[in-house]
mmCIF file of C-alpha atoms in Angstrom:
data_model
loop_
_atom_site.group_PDB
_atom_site.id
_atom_site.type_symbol
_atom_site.label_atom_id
_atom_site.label_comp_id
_atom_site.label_asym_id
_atom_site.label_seq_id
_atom_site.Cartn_x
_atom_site.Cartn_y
_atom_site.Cartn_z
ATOM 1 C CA UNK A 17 57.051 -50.303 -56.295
ATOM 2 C CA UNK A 18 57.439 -51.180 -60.100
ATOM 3 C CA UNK A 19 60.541 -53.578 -58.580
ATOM 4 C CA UNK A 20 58.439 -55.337 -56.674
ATOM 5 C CA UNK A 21 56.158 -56.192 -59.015
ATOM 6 C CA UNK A 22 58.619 -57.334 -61.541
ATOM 7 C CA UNK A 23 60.231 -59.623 -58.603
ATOM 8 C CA UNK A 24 56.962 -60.618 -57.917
ATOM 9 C CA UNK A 25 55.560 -61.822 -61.378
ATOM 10 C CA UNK A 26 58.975 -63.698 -61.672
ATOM 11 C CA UNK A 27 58.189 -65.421 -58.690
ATOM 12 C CA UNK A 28 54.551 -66.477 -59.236
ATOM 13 C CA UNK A 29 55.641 -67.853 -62.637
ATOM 14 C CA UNK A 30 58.350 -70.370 -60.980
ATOM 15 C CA UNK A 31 55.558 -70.960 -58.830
ATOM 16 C CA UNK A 32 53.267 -72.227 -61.236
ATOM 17 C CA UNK A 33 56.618 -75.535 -62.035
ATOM 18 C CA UNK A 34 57.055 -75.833 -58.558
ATOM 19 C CA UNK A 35 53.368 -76.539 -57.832
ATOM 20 C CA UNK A 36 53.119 -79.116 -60.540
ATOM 21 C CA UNK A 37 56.368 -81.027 -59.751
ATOM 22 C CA UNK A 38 55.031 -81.050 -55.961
ATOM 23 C CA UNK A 39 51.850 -82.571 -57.342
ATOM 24 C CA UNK A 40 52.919 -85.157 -59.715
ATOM 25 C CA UNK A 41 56.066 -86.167 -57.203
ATOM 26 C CA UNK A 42 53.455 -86.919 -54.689
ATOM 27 C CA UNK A 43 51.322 -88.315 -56.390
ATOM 28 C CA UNK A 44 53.419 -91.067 -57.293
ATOM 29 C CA UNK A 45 55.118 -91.198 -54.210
ATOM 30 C CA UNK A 46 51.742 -91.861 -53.234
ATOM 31 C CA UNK A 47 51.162 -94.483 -55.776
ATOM 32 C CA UNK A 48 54.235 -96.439 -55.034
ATOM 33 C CA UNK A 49 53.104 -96.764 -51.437
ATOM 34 C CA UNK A 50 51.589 -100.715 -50.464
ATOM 35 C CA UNK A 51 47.271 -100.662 -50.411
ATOM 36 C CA UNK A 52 44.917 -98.036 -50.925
ATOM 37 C CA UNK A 53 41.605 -96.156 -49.674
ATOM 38 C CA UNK A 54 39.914 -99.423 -50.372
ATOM 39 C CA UNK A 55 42.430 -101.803 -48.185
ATOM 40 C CA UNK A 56 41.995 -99.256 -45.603
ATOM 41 C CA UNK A 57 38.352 -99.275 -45.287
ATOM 42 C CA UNK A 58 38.208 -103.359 -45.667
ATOM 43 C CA UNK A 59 40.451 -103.725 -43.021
ATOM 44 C CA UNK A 60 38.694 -101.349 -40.532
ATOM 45 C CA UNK A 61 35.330 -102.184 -41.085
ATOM 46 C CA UNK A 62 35.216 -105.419 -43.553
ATOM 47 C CA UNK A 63 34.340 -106.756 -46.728
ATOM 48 C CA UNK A 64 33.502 -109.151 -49.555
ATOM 49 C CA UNK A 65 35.132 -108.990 -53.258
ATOM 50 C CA UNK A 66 31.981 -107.479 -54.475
ATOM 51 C CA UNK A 67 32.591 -104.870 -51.988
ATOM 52 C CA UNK A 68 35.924 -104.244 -52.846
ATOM 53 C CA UNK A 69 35.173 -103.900 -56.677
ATOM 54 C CA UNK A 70 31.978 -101.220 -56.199
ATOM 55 C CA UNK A 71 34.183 -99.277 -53.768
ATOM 56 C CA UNK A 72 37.356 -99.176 -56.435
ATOM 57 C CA UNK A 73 34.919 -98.013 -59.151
ATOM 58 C CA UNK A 74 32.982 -95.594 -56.999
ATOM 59 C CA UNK A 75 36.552 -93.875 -56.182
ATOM 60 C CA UNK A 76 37.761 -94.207 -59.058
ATOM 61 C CA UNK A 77 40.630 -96.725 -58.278
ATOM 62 C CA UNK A 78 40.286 -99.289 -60.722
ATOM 63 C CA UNK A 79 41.383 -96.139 -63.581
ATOM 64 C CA UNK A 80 45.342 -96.210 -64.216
ATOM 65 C CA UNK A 81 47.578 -94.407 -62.534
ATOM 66 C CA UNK A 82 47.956 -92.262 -65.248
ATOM 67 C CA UNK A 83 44.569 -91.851 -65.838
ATOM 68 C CA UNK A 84 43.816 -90.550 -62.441
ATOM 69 C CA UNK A 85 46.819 -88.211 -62.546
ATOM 70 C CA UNK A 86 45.525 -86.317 -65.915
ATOM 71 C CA UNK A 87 41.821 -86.301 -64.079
ATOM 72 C CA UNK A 88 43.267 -84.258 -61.238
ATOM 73 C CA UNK A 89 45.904 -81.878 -62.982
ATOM 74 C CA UNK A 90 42.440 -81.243 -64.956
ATOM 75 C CA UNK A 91 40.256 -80.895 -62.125
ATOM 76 C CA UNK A 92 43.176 -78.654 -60.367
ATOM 77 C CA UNK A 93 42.642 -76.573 -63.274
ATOM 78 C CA UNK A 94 39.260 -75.555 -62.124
ATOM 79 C CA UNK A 95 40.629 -75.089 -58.562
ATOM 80 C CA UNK A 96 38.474 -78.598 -57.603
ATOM 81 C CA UNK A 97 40.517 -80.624 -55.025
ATOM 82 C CA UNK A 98 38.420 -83.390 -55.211
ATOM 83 C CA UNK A 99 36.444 -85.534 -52.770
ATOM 84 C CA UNK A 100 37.687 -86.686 -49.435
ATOM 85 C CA UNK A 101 36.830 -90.614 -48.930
ATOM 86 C CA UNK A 102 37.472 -90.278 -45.130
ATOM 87 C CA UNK A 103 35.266 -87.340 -44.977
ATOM 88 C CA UNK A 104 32.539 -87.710 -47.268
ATOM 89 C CA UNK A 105 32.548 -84.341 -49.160
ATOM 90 C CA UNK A 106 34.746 -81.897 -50.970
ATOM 91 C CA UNK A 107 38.010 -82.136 -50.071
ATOM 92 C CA UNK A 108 38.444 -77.879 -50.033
ATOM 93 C CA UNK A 109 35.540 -77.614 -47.403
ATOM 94 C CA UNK A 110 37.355 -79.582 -45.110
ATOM 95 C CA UNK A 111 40.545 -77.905 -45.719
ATOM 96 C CA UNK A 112 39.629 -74.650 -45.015
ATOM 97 C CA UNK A 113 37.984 -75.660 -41.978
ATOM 98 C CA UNK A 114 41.405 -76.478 -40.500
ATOM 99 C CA UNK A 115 43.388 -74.350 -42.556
ATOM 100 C CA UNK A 116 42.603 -71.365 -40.139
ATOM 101 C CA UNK A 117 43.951 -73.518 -36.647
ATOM 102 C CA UNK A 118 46.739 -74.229 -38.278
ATOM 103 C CA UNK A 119 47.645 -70.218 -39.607
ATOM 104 C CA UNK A 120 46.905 -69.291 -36.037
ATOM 105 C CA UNK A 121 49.528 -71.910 -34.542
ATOM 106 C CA UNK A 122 52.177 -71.189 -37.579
ATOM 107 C CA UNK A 123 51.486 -67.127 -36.961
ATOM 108 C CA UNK A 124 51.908 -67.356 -33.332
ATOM 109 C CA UNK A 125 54.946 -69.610 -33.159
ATOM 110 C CA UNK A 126 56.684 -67.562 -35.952
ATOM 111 C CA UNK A 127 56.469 -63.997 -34.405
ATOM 112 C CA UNK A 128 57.239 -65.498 -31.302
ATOM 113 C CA UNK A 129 60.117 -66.979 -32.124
ATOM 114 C CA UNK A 130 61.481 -64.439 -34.756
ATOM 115 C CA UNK A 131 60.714 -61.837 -32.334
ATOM 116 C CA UNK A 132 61.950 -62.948 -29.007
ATOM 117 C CA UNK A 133 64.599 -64.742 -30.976
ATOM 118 C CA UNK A 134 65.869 -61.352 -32.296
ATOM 119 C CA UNK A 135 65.393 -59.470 -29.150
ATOM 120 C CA UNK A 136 67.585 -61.917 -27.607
ATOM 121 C CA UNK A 137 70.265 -62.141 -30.164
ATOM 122 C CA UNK A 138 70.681 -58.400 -29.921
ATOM 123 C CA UNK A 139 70.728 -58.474 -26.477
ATOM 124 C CA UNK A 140 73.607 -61.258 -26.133
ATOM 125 C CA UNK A 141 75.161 -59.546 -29.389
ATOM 126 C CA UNK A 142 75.479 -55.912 -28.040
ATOM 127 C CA UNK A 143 78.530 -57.092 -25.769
ATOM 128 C CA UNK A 144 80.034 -59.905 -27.405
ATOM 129 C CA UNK A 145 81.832 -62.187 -24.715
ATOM 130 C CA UNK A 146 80.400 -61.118 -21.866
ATOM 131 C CA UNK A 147 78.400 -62.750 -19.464
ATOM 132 C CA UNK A 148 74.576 -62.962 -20.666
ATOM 133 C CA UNK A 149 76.262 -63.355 -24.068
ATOM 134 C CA UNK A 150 78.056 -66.501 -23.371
ATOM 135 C CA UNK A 151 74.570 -66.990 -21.310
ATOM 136 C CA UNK A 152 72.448 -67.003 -23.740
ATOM 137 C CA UNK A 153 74.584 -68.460 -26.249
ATOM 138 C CA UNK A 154 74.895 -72.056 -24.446
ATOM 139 C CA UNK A 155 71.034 -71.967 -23.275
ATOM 140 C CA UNK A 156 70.045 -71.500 -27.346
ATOM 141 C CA UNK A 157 72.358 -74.233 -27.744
ATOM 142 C CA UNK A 158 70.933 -76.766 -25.460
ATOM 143 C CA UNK A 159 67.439 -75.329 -26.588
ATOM 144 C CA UNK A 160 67.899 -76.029 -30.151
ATOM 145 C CA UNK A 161 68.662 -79.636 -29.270
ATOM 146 C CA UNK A 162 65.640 -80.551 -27.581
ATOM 147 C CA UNK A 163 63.173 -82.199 -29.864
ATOM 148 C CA UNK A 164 60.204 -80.582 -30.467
ATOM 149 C CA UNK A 165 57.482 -83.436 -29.489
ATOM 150 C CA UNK A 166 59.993 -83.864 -26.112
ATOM 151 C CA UNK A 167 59.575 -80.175 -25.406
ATOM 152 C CA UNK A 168 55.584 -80.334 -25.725
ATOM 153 C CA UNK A 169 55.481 -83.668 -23.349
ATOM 154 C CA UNK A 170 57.732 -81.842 -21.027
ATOM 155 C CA UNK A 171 55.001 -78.585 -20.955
ATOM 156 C CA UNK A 172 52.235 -80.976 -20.532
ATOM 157 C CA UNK A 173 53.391 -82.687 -17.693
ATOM 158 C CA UNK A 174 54.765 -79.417 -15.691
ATOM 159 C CA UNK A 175 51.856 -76.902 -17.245
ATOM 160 C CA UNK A 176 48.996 -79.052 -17.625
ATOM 161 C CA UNK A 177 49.156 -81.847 -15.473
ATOM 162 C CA UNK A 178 50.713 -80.754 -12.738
ATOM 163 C CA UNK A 179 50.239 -76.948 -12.056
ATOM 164 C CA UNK A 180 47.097 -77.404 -14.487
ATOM 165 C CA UNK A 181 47.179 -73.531 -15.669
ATOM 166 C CA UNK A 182 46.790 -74.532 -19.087
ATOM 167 C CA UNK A 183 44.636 -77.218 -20.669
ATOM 168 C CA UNK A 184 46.103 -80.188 -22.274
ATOM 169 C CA UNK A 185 45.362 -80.150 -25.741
ATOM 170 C CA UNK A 186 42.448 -79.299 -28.387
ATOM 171 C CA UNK A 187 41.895 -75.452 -29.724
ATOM 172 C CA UNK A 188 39.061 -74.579 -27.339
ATOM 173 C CA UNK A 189 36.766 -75.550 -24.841
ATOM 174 C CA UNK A 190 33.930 -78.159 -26.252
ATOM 175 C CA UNK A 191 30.519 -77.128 -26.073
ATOM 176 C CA UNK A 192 31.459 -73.805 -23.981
ATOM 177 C CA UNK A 193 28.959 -70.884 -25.789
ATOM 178 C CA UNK A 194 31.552 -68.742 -25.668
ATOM 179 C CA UNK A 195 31.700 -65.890 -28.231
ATOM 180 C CA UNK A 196 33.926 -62.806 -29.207
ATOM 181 C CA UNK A 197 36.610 -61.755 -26.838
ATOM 182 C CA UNK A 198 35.620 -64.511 -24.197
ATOM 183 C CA UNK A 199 36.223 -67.317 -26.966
ATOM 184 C CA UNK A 200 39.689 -65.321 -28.570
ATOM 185 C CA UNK A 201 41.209 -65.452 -24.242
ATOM 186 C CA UNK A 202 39.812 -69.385 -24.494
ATOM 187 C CA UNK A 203 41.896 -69.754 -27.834
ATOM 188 C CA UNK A 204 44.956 -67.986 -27.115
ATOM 189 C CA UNK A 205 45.042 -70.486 -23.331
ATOM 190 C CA UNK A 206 44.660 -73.015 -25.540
ATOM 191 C CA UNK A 207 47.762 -71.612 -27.801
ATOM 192 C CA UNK A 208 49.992 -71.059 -25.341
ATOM 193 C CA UNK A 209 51.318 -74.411 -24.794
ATOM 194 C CA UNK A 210 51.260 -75.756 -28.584
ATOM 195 C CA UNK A 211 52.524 -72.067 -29.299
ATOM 196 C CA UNK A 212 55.826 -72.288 -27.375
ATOM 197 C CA UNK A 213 56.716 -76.131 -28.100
ATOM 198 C CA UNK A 214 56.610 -75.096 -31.858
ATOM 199 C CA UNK A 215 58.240 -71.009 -31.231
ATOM 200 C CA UNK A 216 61.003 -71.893 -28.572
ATOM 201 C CA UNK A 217 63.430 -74.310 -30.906
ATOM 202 C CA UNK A 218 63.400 -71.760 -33.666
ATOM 203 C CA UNK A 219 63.738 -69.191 -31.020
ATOM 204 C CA UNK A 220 67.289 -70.439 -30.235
ATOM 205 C CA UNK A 221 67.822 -70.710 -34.156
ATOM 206 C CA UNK A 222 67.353 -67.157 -34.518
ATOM 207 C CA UNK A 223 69.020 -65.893 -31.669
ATOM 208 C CA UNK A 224 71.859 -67.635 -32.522
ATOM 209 C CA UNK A 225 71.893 -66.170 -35.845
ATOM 210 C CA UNK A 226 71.285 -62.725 -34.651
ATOM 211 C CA UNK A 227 74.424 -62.629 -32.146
ATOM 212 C CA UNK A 228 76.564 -64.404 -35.145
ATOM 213 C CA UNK A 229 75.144 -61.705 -37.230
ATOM 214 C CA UNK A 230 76.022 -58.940 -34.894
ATOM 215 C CA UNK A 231 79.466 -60.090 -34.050
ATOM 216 C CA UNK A 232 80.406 -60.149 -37.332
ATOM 217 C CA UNK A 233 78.641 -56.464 -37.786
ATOM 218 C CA UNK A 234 81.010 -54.978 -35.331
ATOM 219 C CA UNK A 235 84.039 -55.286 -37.239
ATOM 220 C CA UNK A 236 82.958 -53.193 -40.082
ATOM 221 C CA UNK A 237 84.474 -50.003 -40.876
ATOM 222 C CA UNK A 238 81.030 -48.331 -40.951
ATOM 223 C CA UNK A 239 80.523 -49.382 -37.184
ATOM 224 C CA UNK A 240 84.599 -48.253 -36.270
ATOM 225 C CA UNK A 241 83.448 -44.987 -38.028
ATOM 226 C CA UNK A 242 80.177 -44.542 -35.884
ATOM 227 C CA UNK A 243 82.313 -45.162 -32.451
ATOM 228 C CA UNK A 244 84.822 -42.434 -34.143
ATOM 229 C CA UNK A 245 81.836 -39.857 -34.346
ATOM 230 C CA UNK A 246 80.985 -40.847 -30.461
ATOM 231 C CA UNK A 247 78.118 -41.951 -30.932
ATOM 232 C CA UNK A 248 76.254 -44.021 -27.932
ATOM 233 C CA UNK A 249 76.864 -47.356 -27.618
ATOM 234 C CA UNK A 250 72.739 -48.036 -27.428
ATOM 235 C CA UNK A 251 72.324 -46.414 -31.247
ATOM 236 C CA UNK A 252 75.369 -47.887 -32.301
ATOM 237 C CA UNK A 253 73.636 -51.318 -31.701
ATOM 238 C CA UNK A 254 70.385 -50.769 -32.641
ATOM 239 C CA UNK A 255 70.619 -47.852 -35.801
ATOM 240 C CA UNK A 256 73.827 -49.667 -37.122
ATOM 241 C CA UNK A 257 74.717 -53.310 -35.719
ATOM 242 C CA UNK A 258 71.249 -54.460 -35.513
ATOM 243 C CA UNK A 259 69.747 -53.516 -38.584
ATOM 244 C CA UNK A 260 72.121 -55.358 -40.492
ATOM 245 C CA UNK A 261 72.383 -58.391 -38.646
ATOM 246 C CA UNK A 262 68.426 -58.975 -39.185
ATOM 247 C CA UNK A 263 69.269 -59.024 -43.186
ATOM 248 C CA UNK A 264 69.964 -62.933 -42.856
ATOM 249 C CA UNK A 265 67.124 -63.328 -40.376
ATOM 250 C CA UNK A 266 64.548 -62.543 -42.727
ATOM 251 C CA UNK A 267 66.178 -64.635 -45.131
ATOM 252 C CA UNK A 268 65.590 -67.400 -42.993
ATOM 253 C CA UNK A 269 62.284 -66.653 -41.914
ATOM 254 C CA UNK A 270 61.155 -67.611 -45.235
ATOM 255 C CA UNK A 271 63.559 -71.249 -45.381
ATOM 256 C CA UNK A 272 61.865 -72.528 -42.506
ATOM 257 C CA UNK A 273 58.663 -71.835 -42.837
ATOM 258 C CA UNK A 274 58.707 -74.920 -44.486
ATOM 259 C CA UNK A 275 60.390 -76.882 -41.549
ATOM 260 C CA UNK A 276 57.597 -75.163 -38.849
ATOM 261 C CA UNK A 277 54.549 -76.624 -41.350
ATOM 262 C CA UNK A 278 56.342 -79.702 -41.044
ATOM 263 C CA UNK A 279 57.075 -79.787 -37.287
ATOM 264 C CA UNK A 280 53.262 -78.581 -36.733
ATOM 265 C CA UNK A 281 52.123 -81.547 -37.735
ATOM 266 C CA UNK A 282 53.740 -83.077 -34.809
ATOM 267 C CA UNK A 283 52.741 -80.278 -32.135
ATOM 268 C CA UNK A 284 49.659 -80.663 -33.790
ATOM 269 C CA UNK A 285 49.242 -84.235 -33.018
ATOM 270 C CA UNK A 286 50.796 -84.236 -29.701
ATOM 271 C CA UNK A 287 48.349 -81.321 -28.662
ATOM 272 C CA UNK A 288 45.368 -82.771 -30.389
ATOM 273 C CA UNK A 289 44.805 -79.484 -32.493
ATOM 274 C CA UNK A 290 42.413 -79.370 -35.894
ATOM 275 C CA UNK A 291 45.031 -78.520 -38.235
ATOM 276 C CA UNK A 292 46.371 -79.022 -41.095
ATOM 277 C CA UNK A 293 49.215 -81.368 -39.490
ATOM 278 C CA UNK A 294 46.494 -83.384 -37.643
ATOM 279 C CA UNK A 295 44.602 -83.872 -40.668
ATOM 280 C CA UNK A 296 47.552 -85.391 -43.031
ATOM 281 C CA UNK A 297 47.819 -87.867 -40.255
ATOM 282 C CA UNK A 298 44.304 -88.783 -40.248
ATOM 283 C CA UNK A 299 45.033 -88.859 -44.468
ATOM 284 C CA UNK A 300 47.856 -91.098 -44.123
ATOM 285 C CA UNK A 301 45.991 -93.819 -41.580
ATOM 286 C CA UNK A 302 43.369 -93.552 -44.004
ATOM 287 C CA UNK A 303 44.716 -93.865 -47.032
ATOM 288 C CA UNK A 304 43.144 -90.923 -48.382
ATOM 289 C CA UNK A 305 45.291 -90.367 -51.159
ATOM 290 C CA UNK A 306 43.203 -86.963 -52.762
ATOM 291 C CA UNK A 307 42.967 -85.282 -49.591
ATOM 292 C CA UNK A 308 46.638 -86.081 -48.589
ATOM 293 C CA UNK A 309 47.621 -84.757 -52.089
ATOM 294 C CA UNK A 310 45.295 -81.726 -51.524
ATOM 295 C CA UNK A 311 46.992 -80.997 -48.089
ATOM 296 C CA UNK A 312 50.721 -81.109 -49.451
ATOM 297 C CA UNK A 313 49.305 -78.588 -52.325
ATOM 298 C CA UNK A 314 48.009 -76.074 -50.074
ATOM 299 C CA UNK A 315 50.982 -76.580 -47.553
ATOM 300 C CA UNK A 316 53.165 -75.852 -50.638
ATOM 301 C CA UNK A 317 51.185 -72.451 -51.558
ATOM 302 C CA UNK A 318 51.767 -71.280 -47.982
ATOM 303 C CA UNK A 319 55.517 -71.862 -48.169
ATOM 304 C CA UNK A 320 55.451 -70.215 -51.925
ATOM 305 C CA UNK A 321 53.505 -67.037 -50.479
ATOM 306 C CA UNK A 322 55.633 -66.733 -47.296
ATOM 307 C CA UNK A 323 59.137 -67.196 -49.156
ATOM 308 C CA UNK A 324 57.069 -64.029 -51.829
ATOM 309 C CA UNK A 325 56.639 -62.037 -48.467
ATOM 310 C CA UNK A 326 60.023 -62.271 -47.896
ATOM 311 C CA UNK A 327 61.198 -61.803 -51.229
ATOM 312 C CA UNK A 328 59.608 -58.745 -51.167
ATOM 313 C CA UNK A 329 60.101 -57.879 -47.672
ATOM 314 C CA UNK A 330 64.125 -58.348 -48.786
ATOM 315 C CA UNK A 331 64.070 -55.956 -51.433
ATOM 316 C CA UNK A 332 62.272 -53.473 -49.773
ATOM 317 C CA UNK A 333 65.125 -54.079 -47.461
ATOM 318 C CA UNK A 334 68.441 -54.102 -49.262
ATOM 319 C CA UNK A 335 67.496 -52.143 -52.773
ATOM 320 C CA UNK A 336 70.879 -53.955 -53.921
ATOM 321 C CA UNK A 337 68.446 -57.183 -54.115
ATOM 322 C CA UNK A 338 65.862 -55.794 -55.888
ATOM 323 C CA UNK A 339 67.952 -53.633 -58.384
ATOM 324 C CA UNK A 340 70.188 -57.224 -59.331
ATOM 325 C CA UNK A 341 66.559 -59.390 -59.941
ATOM 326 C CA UNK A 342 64.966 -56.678 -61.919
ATOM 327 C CA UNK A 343 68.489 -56.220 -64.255
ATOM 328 C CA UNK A 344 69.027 -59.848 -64.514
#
């Protein structure tokens, strides 16, 4: 326990750097972009110069760029995002009203592919060259090269449009009164297609890694010495081979968390779901540089508290981890 804190109070202090050189790096990313908020609006809905000059004061655009940088780092400080010019309020209120869609597809996605991926890769891996394992192996292959916005046009078409057993997009059914476990079966229908376009490519990732993981298992002398003891081939796999293939898998369930935020925002899009991914895009059209900067900065804690979990997760797992952060 006293390990995991210490890994853990490491961590959240490297935190802290990497959350202010995601801010400022986006921020003037952000600033080196062509136009503003302002352009944006004018352009959509039209303008005079006065126009133009109250709406740059009101948002505060006609400050420097530094200016406006120290005001947020100082406003960050008191855990204020700022206000959303698309939106009209606070840009944390309208965060965390499609921060929770966007958990729900990530969650979903994530232990279905991590734990059908695994499943699989033990299953191909527990008789390497066989059959289902050369199977297996070539259909993760071709599965790993379809691109993810392909994939969901491809379920739309044969799930939605044609067989229509699942709807096409959105999170729920509009205006439908439906509460407690009635509304969680609407959701999860609604899931199921945005679920597995996002979970099946890093299904095949992990599945692949698993059997690679397992092959390379087998030829340890640990594994030579459990066949010498006769033990069954079903524990061998599962007490010896597969428990230290999923090391690396865990590992990698924290390195692309990252990539599944990112590739949500396309699923997201292409399924017309309230997230987080949705909402950048809305941002970006927009030019709504505080709530796009507020969006990477929450994205970011996610990935920082997911690669912690596994951090931790890791040293619960192999003590040999924990013992070497703690002595460094």
């Amino acid at each position: 326990m006293n390990r995991a804190l210490i890994l853990l109070r490491r961590r959240l202090v490297g935190s802290v750097f990497v959350l202010l050189i995601v801010v400022i790096g986006t921020f003037l990313l952000l600033e080196a972009a062509p136009g503003d908020a302002v352009d944006a609006y004018i352009v959509s809905t039209g303008g005079d110069a006065g126009m133009i000059e109250l709406l740059r004061h009101r948002w505060g655009l006609d400050q420097s760029a530094l200016t406006r940088l120290a005001n947020y780092l100082w406003a960050l400080l008191h855990l204020d995002l700022g206000q959303s010019v698309t939106f009209s309020g606070p840009i944390r209120d309208v965060i965390l009203e499609r921060l929770p869609n966007t958990l729900l597809l990530m969650g979903s996605a994530t232990a279905l592919s991590f734990g059908l991926g695994s499943a699989l890769g033990i299953y191909a891996g527990a008789r390497p060259g066989s059959f289902r394992d050369r199977f297996l192996s070539i259909g993760s292959l071709a599965l790993y090269a379809v691109p993810g916005f392909w994939l969901a046009l491809v379920l739309i078409i044969i799930f939605a449009v044609d067989l229509r057993w699942f709807p096409i997009g959105g999170i729920e059914s509009i205006a439908s009164g439906k509460t407690g476990l009635e509304r969680a079966a609407d959701i999860a229908r609604h899931l199921i297609l945005p679920v597995s376009a996002l979970g099946f490519i890093y299904l095949a990732l992990y599945l692949r890694m698993m059997r690679a993981g397992m092959a390379e298992v087998w030829r340890q002398d640990f594994v030579l010495a459990a066949r010498a003891k006769g033990l069954s081939r079903r524990r061998i796999v599962l007490a010896h081979v597969a428990r230290n293939a999923l090391l690396p898998l865990v590992t990698m369930l924290g390195l692309q968390s990252a990539q599944m935020l990112g590739g949500s925002v396309v699923i997201e899009s292409v399924f017309s779901v309230p997230g987080l991914g949705r909402l950048a895009q809305e941002a970006v059209a927009a030019r709504d540089t505080p709530l796009l900067l507020g969006i990477i900065l929450v994205s970011a804690v996610l990935v920082i508290i997911i690669n912690l979990l596994v951090d931790i997760a890791y040293a619960f797992l192999d003590p040999r981890v924990g013992a070497s952060e703690t002595s460094a």
